[in-house]
CSV table of C-alpha atoms in Angstrom, one decimal:
chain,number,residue,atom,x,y,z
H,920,UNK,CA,12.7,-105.1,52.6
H,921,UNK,CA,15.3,-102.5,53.0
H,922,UNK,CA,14.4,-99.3,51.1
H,923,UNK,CA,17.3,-99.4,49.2
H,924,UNK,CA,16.6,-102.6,47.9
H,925,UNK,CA,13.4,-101.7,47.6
H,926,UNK,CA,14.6,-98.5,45.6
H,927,UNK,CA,16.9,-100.7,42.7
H,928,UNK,CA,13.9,-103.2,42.4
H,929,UNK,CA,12.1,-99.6,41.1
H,930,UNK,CA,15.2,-98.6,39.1
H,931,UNK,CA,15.2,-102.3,37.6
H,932,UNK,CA,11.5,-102.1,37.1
H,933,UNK,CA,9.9,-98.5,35.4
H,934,UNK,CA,10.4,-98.5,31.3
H,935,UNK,CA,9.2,-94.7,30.1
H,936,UNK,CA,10.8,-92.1,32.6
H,937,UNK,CA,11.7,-91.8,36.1
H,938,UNK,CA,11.6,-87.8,37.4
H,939,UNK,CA,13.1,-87.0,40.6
H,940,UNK,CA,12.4,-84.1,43.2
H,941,UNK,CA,15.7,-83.7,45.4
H,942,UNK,CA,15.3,-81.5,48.2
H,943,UNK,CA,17.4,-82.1,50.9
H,944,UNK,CA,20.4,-79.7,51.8
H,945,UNK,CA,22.9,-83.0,52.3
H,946,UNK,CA,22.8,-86.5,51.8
H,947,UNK,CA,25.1,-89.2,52.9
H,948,UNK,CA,27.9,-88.7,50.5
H,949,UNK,CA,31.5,-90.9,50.0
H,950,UNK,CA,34.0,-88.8,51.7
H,951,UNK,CA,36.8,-89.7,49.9
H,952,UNK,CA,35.3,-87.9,47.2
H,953,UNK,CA,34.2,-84.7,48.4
H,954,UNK,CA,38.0,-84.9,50.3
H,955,UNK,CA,39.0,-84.8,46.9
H,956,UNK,CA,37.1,-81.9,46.0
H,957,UNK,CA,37.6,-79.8,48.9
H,958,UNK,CA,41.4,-80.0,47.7
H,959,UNK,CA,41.1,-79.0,44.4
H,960,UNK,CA,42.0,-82.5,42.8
H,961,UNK,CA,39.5,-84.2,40.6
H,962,UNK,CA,37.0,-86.7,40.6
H,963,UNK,CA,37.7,-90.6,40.6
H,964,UNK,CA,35.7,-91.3,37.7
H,965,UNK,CA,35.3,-95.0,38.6
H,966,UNK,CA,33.1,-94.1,41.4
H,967,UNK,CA,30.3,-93.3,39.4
H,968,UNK,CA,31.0,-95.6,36.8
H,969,UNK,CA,28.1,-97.8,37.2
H,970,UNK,CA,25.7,-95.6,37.6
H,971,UNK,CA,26.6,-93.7,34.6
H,972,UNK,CA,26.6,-96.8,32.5
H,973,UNK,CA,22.9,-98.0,34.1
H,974,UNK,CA,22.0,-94.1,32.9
H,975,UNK,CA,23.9,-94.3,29.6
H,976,UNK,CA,22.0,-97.8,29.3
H,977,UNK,CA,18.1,-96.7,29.9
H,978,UNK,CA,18.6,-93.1,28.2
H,979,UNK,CA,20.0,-94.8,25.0
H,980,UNK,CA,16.5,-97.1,25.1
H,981,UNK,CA,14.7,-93.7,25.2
H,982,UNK,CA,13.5,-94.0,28.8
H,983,UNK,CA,13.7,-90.7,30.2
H,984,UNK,CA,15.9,-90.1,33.4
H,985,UNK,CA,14.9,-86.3,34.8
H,986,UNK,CA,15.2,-84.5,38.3
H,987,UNK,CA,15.2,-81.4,40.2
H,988,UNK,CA,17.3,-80.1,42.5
H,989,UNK,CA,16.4,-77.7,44.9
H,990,UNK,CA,19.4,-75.5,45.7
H,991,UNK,CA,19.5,-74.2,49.8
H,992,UNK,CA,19.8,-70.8,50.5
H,993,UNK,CA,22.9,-70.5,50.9
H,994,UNK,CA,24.0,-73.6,49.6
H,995,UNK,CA,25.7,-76.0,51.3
H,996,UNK,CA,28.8,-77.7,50.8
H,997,UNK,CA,27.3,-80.9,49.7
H,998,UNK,CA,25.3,-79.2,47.1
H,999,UNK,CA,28.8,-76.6,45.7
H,1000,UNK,CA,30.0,-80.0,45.3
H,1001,UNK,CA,27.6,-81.7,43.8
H,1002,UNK,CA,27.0,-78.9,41.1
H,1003,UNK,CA,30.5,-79.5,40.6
H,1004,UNK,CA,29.8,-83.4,39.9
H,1005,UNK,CA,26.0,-83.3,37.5
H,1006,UNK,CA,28.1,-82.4,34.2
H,1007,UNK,CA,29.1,-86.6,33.8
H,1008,UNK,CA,25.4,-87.5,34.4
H,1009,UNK,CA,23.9,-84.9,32.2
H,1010,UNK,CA,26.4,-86.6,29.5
H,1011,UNK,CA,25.6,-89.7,30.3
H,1012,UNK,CA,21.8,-88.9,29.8
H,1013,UNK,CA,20.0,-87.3,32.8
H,1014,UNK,CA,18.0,-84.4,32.5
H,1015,UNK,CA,19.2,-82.4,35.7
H,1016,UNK,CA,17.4,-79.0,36.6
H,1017,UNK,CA,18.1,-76.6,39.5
H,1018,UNK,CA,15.5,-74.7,41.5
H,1019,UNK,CA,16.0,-72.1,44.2
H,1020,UNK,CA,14.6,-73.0,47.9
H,1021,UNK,CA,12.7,-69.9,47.8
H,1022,UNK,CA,11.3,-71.1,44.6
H,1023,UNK,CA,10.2,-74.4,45.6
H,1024,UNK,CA,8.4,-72.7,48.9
H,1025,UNK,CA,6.2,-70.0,46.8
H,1026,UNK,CA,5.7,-73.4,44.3
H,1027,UNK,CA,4.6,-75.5,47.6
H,1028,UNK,CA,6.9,-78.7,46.5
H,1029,UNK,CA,6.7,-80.5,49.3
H,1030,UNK,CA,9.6,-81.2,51.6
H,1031,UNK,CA,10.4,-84.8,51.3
H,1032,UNK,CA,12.3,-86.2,48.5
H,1033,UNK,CA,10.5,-88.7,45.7
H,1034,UNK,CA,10.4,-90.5,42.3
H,1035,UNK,CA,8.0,-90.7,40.3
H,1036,UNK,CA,8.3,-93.7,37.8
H,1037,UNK,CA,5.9,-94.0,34.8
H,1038,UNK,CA,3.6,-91.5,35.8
H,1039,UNK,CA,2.1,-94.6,38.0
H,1040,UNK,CA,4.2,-95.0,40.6
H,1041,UNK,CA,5.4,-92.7,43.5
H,1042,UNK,CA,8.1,-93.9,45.9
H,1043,UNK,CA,8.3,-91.1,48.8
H,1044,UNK,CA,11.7,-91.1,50.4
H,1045,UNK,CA,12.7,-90.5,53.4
H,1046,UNK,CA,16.3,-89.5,55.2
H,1047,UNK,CA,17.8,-90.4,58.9
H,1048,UNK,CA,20.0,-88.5,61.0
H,1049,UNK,CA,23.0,-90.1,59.2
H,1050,UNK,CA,21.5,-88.6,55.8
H,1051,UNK,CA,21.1,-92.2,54.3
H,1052,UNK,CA,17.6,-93.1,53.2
H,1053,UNK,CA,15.7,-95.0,56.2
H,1054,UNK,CA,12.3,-95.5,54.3
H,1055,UNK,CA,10.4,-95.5,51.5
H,1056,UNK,CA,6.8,-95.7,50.6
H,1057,UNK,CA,5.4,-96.9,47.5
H,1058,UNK,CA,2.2,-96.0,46.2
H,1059,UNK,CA,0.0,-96.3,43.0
H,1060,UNK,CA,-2.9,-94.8,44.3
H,1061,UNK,CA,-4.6,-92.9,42.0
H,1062,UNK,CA,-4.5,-89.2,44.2
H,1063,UNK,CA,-1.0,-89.8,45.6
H,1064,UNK,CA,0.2,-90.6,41.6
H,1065,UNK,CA,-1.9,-87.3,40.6
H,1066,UNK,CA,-0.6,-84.9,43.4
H,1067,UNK,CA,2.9,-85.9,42.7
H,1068,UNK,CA,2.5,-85.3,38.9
H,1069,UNK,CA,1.3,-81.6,40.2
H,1070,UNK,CA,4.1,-81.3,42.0
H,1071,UNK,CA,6.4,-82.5,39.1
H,1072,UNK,CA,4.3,-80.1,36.5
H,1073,UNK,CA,4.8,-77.0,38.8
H,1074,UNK,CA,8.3,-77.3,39.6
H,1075,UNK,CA,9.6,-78.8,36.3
H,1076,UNK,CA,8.7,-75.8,33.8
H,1077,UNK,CA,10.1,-73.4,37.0
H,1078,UNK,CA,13.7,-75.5,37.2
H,1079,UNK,CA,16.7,-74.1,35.1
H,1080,UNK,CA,18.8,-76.5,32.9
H,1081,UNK,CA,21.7,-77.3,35.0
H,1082,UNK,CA,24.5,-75.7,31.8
H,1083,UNK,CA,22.0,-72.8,31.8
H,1084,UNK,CA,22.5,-72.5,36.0
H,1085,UNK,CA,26.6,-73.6,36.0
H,1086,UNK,CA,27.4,-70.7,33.7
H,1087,UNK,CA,25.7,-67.9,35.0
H,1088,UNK,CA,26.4,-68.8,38.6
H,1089,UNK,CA,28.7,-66.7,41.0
H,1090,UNK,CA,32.3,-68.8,41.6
């Protein structure tokens, strides 16, 4: 199955919380968009339209949406962008937190990006040269569900509220 197939079927399937650790410098990303960004005009807020309703949808249910972000040092232009972007999915529900690289590396969170859905399921991701995800692995296995739950417990308490990072950040 293609990964992100395999990804939605997750997204379709969890029902208490879904927590992300994001730890790539740049992803594939819609140039159009960050076009529009790098020359000062503003988003197209129909392009994440249906992901903000899906988030709108499962947050209003009480199923928790929650991720970290680990910031580069410096940061790259994807992620000055994307800072730029989390304020419409924090409103639409998400629970978006910001930790430093340095951070993450004294915290040991690993280097690859995953979910965690349910506390039962861990669905490690993995990126290609092009920056769009090539493969993911699915496990419930008891010790790879509990050393991901580490991870999330260690890095989680560690990460700054993304409106507690935006305003005291340097322009």
């Amino acid at each position: 199955m293609n990964p992100a197939d395999q990804l939605n079927d997750l997204f379709r399937s969890f029902r208490i919380s879904s927590w992300r650790w994001e730890c790539q410098g740049d992803y594939a990303v819609d140039e159009a968009a960050l076009r529009r960004w790098r020359n000062g005009q503003p988003d197209d807020p129909a392009r994440k339209a249906p992901w903000l309703a899906y988030i709108r949808d499962i947050t209003s249910r009480g199923v928790r949406f929650e991720r970290v972000r680990m910031l580069t040092e410096p940061l790259t232009e994807y992620l000055r962008w994307l800072l730029e972007q989390t304020q419409s999915n924090i409103d639409a529900g998400e629970d978006i937190r910001w930790i430093t690289e340095s951070q993450a590396h004294e915290l040991r969170a690993p280097d690859y990006d995953f979910y965690l859905f349910d506390d039962e399921r861990v669905a490690i991701m993995r990126f290609g040269t092009d920056k769009l995800l090539a493969d993911l692995e699915v496990s419930t296995d008891p010790a790879v569900v509990d050393e991901h739950r580490r991870y999330r417990d260690l890095v989680w308490p560690a990460a700054v509220r993304h409106a507690d990072y935006y305003a005291t950040r340097s322009p």
